[in-house]
CSV table of C-alpha atoms and ligand atoms in Angstrom, one decimal:
chain,number,residue,atom,x,y,z
A,29,MET,CA,13.9,20.9,-11.5
A,30,TYR,CA,12.2,17.6,-10.8
A,31,GLN,CA,10.4,16.1,-13.8
A,32,HIS,CA,8.2,19.1,-14.3
A,33,LEU,CA,6.9,18.8,-10.7
A,34,PRO,CA,7.1,21.5,-8.0
A,35,ASN,CA,10.3,21.0,-5.9
A,36,ILE,CA,8.5,20.4,-2.6
A,37,CYS,CA,8.6,17.3,-0.4
A,38,TYR,CA,5.6,15.1,-1.3
A,39,GLU,CA,5.0,14.5,2.4
A,40,CYS,CA,5.6,17.7,4.3
A,41,GLY,CA,5.6,20.3,1.5
A,42,ILE,CA,8.9,21.9,2.5
A,43,LEU,CA,10.7,23.7,-0.4
A,44,LEU,CA,13.7,21.6,-1.6
A,45,ASN,CA,16.9,22.8,-3.1
A,46,GLN,CA,19.6,20.8,-4.9
A,47,GLU,CA,21.2,19.7,-1.6
A,48,SER,CA,18.0,18.6,0.1
A,49,LEU,CA,16.1,17.1,-2.8
A,50,THR,CA,16.0,13.3,-2.9
A,51,LYS,CA,13.9,10.8,-4.8
A,52,GLU,CA,11.4,8.7,-3.0
A,53,HIS,CA,10.1,5.5,-4.8
A,54,VAL,CA,6.3,4.9,-4.7
A,55,PRO,CA,5.8,2.2,-3.6
A,56,PRO,CA,9.2,1.6,-2.1
A,57,LYS,CA,11.8,0.0,-4.3
A,58,CYS,CA,12.0,-3.2,-2.1
A,59,PHE,CA,8.6,-4.4,-3.6
A,60,PHE,CA,10.2,-4.8,-7.0
A,61,PRO,CA,12.4,-7.8,-8.0
A,62,LYS,CA,15.7,-6.7,-9.6
A,63,ASN,CA,14.5,-7.6,-13.1
A,64,ASP,CA,11.3,-5.7,-12.7
A,65,ASN,CA,12.3,-2.4,-11.3
A,66,PHE,CA,11.9,-0.4,-14.5
A,67,SER,CA,9.8,2.8,-14.8
A,68,LEU,CA,9.2,3.2,-11.1
A,69,ILE,CA,7.2,6.1,-9.8
A,70,THR,CA,9.3,8.6,-7.9
A,71,VAL,CA,8.4,11.9,-6.2
A,72,PRO,CA,10.6,14.6,-4.7
A,73,SER,CA,11.2,14.1,-1.0
A,74,CYS,CA,13.1,15.9,1.8
A,75,ILE,CA,15.8,13.7,3.5
A,76,GLU,CA,13.7,13.2,6.6
A,77,HIS,CA,10.8,11.7,4.6
A,78,ASN,CA,12.8,9.5,2.3
A,79,GLY,CA,13.3,6.1,3.8
A,80,GLY,CA,12.5,7.5,7.3
A,81,LYS,CA,9.9,4.7,7.6
A,82,SER,CA,11.9,1.9,6.1
A,83,ASN,CA,11.0,-0.3,9.1
A,84,ASP,CA,7.3,0.1,8.3
A,85,ASP,CA,7.9,-0.5,4.6
A,86,GLU,CA,9.7,-3.7,5.4
A,87,HIS,CA,6.7,-4.8,7.6
A,88,LEU,CA,4.3,-4.0,4.7
A,89,LEU,CA,6.4,-6.0,2.3
A,90,GLN,CA,6.5,-9.0,4.6
A,91,ILE,CA,2.7,-8.9,5.1
A,92,ILE,CA,1.9,-8.4,1.4
A,93,SER,CA,4.4,-10.8,-0.2
A,94,LEU,CA,3.6,-13.6,2.3
A,95,GLN,CA,-0.1,-13.6,1.2
A,96,ILE,CA,-1.2,-16.7,-0.6
A,97,LEU,CA,-2.9,-14.5,-3.1
A,98,ALA,CA,0.4,-13.0,-4.3
A,99,ASN,CA,1.6,-14.1,-7.7
A,100,GLU,CA,4.8,-15.9,-8.3
A,101,LYS,CA,6.9,-12.7,-8.4
A,102,GLY,CA,5.4,-11.7,-5.0
A,103,GLN,CA,6.1,-15.2,-3.6
A,104,ASN,CA,9.7,-15.0,-4.8
A,105,ILE,CA,10.1,-11.7,-3.1
A,106,ALA,CA,8.7,-13.3,0.0
A,107,THR,CA,11.3,-16.0,0.0
A,108,SER,CA,14.3,-13.9,-1.1
A,109,LYS,CA,13.7,-10.8,0.9
A,110,ALA,CA,10.7,-10.8,3.3
A,111,VAL,CA,11.5,-14.1,5.1
A,112,LYS,CA,15.1,-13.1,5.5
A,113,GLY,CA,14.1,-9.8,7.0
A,114,ILE,CA,11.8,-11.6,9.5
A,115,LEU,CA,14.6,-14.1,10.4
A,116,ARG,CA,17.1,-11.3,10.9
A,117,ASN,CA,14.8,-9.7,13.4
A,118,LYS,CA,14.5,-12.1,16.4
A,119,LYS,CA,11.7,-10.1,18.1
A,120,ARG,CA,9.7,-10.2,14.9
A,121,THR,CA,10.3,-13.9,14.4
A,122,LYS,CA,9.1,-14.6,17.9
A,123,SER,CA,6.0,-12.4,17.6
A,124,LEU,CA,5.0,-13.9,14.3
A,125,ALA,CA,5.5,-17.5,15.5
A,126,SER,CA,3.6,-16.8,18.8
A,127,ASN,CA,0.5,-15.5,17.0
A,128,ALA,CA,0.4,-17.7,13.9
A,129,THR,CA,-2.7,-19.8,13.6
A,130,LEU,CA,-3.2,-22.7,11.3
A,131,VAL,CA,-6.2,-22.1,9.0
A,132,TYR,CA,-7.6,-23.8,6.0
A,133,VAL,CA,-8.5,-21.9,2.9
A,134,ASP,CA,-10.1,-22.6,-0.4
A,135,GLU,CA,-7.5,-20.8,-2.4
A,136,GLU,CA,-8.5,-21.9,-5.9
A,137,LYS,CA,-12.3,-21.8,-5.1
A,138,THR,CA,-12.5,-25.5,-5.8
A,139,GLY,CA,-14.0,-26.5,-2.5
A,140,GLN,CA,-10.8,-28.1,-1.6
A,141,LEU,CA,-9.2,-26.7,1.6
A,142,LYS,CA,-5.5,-26.2,1.9
A,143,PRO,CA,-3.7,-25.6,5.2
A,144,THR,CA,-1.9,-22.3,5.6
A,145,PHE,CA,-1.0,-19.8,8.4
A,146,ALA,CA,-2.7,-16.7,9.4
A,147,PHE,CA,-0.8,-14.2,11.5
A,148,LYS,CA,-1.5,-10.9,13.1
A,149,PHE,CA,0.2,-7.8,11.8
A,150,ASP,CA,1.1,-4.4,13.2
A,151,GLU,CA,-1.8,-2.3,11.9
A,152,PHE,CA,-0.1,1.0,12.9
A,153,LYS,CA,3.0,0.2,10.9
A,154,LEU,CA,1.0,-1.0,7.9
A,155,ASN,CA,-1.2,2.1,7.9
A,156,ASN,CA,1.9,4.3,8.1
A,157,SER,CA,3.5,2.8,5.2
A,158,VAL,CA,0.4,2.6,3.1
A,159,SER,CA,-0.4,6.3,3.9
A,160,SER,CA,3.0,7.3,2.6
A,161,ILE,CA,2.4,5.4,-0.6
A,162,CYS,CA,-1.0,7.1,-1.1
A,163,LYS,CA,0.5,10.6,-0.4
A,164,GLY,CA,3.2,9.8,-3.0
A,165,LEU,CA,0.7,8.7,-5.6
A,166,TYR,CA,-1.5,11.7,-4.8
A,167,TYR,CA,1.5,14.0,-5.4
A,168,HIS,CA,2.4,12.1,-8.6
A,169,GLN,CA,-1.1,12.4,-9.8
A,170,PHE,CA,-2.2,15.9,-8.8
A,171,HIS,CA,1.2,17.7,-8.3
A,172,LYS,CA,0.3,18.9,-4.9
A,173,VAL,CA,0.9,17.7,-1.3
A,174,PHE,CA,-2.0,15.8,0.3
A,175,ASN,CA,-3.1,17.3,3.5
A,176,GLY,CA,-6.0,15.5,5.1
A,177,ASP,CA,-7.3,12.3,6.5
A,178,ILE,CA,-6.6,8.8,5.1
A,179,GLU,CA,-8.5,5.7,6.1
A,180,ILE,CA,-7.2,2.3,5.1
A,181,TYR,CA,-9.1,-0.9,4.4
A,182,ASN,CA,-7.1,-4.2,3.8
A,183,GLU,CA,-8.9,-6.4,1.4
A,184,PHE,CA,-6.9,-9.4,2.5
A,185,GLN,CA,-7.9,-9.5,6.2
A,186,ILE,CA,-9.6,-12.4,7.8
A,187,SER,CA,-11.0,-12.8,11.2
A,188,LEU,CA,-10.2,-15.7,13.6
A,189,ASP,CA,-12.1,-14.5,16.6
A,190,ASP,CA,-15.4,-15.8,18.1
A,191,ASP,CA,-17.5,-14.0,15.5
A,192,SER,CA,-15.2,-15.0,12.6
A,193,ILE,CA,-17.9,-16.6,10.4
A,194,ASN,CA,-20.0,-13.4,10.2
A,195,LYS,CA,-17.0,-11.2,9.9
A,196,ASN,CA,-15.4,-13.2,7.2
A,197,GLN,CA,-18.6,-13.2,5.2
A,198,GLU,CA,-18.7,-9.5,5.5
A,199,TYR,CA,-15.0,-9.2,4.3
A,200,GLU,CA,-15.8,-11.5,1.4
A,201,LYS,CA,-18.8,-9.3,0.5
A,202,ASN,CA,-16.6,-6.3,0.6
A,203,ARG,CA,-14.0,-7.9,-1.6
A,204,ILE,CA,-16.7,-8.7,-4.2
A,205,LEU,CA,-18.0,-5.1,-4.0
A,206,ILE,CA,-14.6,-3.6,-4.4
A,207,LYS,CA,-13.8,-5.8,-7.3
A,208,LYS,CA,-17.0,-4.8,-9.1
A,209,LYS,CA,-16.6,-1.1,-8.4
A,210,PHE,CA,-13.1,-1.0,-9.7
A,211,SER,CA,-13.4,-3.4,-12.6
A,212,ASP,CA,-13.7,-0.6,-15.1
A,213,VAL,CA,-11.3,1.9,-13.5
A,214,GLU,CA,-8.0,2.5,-15.3
A,215,ARG,CA,-5.1,0.6,-13.8
A,216,LYS,CA,-2.1,2.9,-13.6
A,217,GLY,CA,1.5,1.9,-13.4
A,218,LYS,CA,4.1,0.6,-15.8
A,219,ASN,CA,4.8,-2.8,-14.2
A,220,GLN,CA,1.4,-4.1,-13.2
A,221,GLU,CA,2.5,-7.6,-12.3
A,222,ILE,CA,4.2,-6.0,-9.4
A,223,PHE,CA,2.0,-3.0,-8.7
A,224,TYR,CA,-0.7,-0.9,-10.1
A,225,TYR,CA,-3.1,1.7,-8.6
A,226,GLN,CA,-6.6,3.0,-9.4
A,227,ILE,CA,-8.1,6.3,-8.5
A,228,MET,CA,-11.8,6.9,-8.1
A,229,LYS,CA,-13.4,10.3,-7.3
A,230,LEU,CA,-16.2,9.8,-4.8
A,231,PRO,CA,-19.5,11.6,-4.8
A,232,LYS,CA,-20.0,14.5,-2.4
A,233,GLY,CA,-21.3,13.8,1.1
A,234,LEU,CA,-19.5,10.6,1.8
A,235,GLY,CA,-16.9,12.1,4.1
A,236,PHE,CA,-14.1,11.1,1.7
A,237,SER,CA,-13.5,12.7,-1.7
A,238,LEU,CA,-11.2,10.1,-3.3
A,239,ALA,CA,-10.5,6.4,-3.2
A,240,ILE,CA,-7.1,5.0,-4.2
A,241,ARG,CA,-6.8,1.3,-4.6
A,242,LEU,CA,-3.4,-0.3,-4.5
A,243,CYS,CA,-2.8,-3.8,-6.0
A,244,PHE,CA,0.4,-5.7,-5.3
A,245,TYR,CA,1.4,-8.9,-7.1
A,246,GLU,CA,-1.9,-9.1,-8.9
A,247,GLY,CA,-3.8,-10.3,-5.9
A,248,ILE,CA,-3.3,-8.2,-2.8
A,249,GLY,CA,-5.6,-5.2,-2.7
A,250,ILE,CA,-5.5,-2.3,-0.2
A,251,LEU,CA,-8.1,0.4,-0.5
A,252,ALA,CA,-7.5,3.9,0.9
A,253,PHE,CA,-10.1,6.7,1.3
A,254,LEU,CA,-8.7,10.2,1.3
A,255,GLN,CA,-10.4,13.4,2.5
A,256,GLU,CA,-8.6,16.6,1.5
A,257,LYS,CA,-8.7,19.4,4.1
A,258,LYS,CA,-10.0,22.7,2.9
A,259,ASN,CA,-7.4,25.5,2.5
A,260,SER,CA,-4.8,22.8,3.1
A,261,ASN,CA,-1.9,24.5,1.2
A,262,SER,CA,1.2,24.6,3.3
A,263,MET,CA,3.0,27.8,3.8
A,264,GLN,CA,5.7,26.7,1.4
A,265,SER,CA,3.3,25.7,-1.4
A,266,ARG,CA,1.4,29.0,-1.1
A,267,LEU,CA,4.5,31.0,-1.6
A,268,HIS,CA,5.9,28.6,-4.3
B,320,ZN,ZN1,9.4,16.1,4.0
């Protein structure tokens, strides 16, 4: 038995036995500093879906912990783990360096601009890793496998292209709206300096039934919209 949850993989729904049952951390353990990895959320997973996307998770960790909005714990992770991971991977170092752009940001909203770097990230990898986290949280929350569509919105994105002023104003408007909408929603998670999440049921007719907001290191938000498919129970969970 797994913590009063059904013994099925959170991602594919396959029925698990003692040999095939593994624990998947949600979010992945690499996000937590050694002194802060208590009371982590885990869900049952088959071997294939546990750590099978560790490359994508490492990419997500690099992107998130390197954000200037990350708190000190996030920045420590960036220097101790993420940067090492990037340097280990020559291809990744090259691609980051080749598309890094010097930008100036008003980090403390004082009107004083500070130089920093912006870089492109692999959206496919990021979405893959974030989707898995959302499926894990969904399972943790509702005790069933999520089957449906997930759309991801990164609150930290900025635009550097020709239309960047308009786009960045739009992103800023979105950040303010998200902050307002989620200000009263319960923050779940035992170690909120590192990670917490919020769940909001959405009104009918929007195309998505649920929003899950992830917050890493107190400042990096990612919003996911989930739409459950009807009659989505897998064969295994129907017979469970
Ligand atoms: Zn699986």
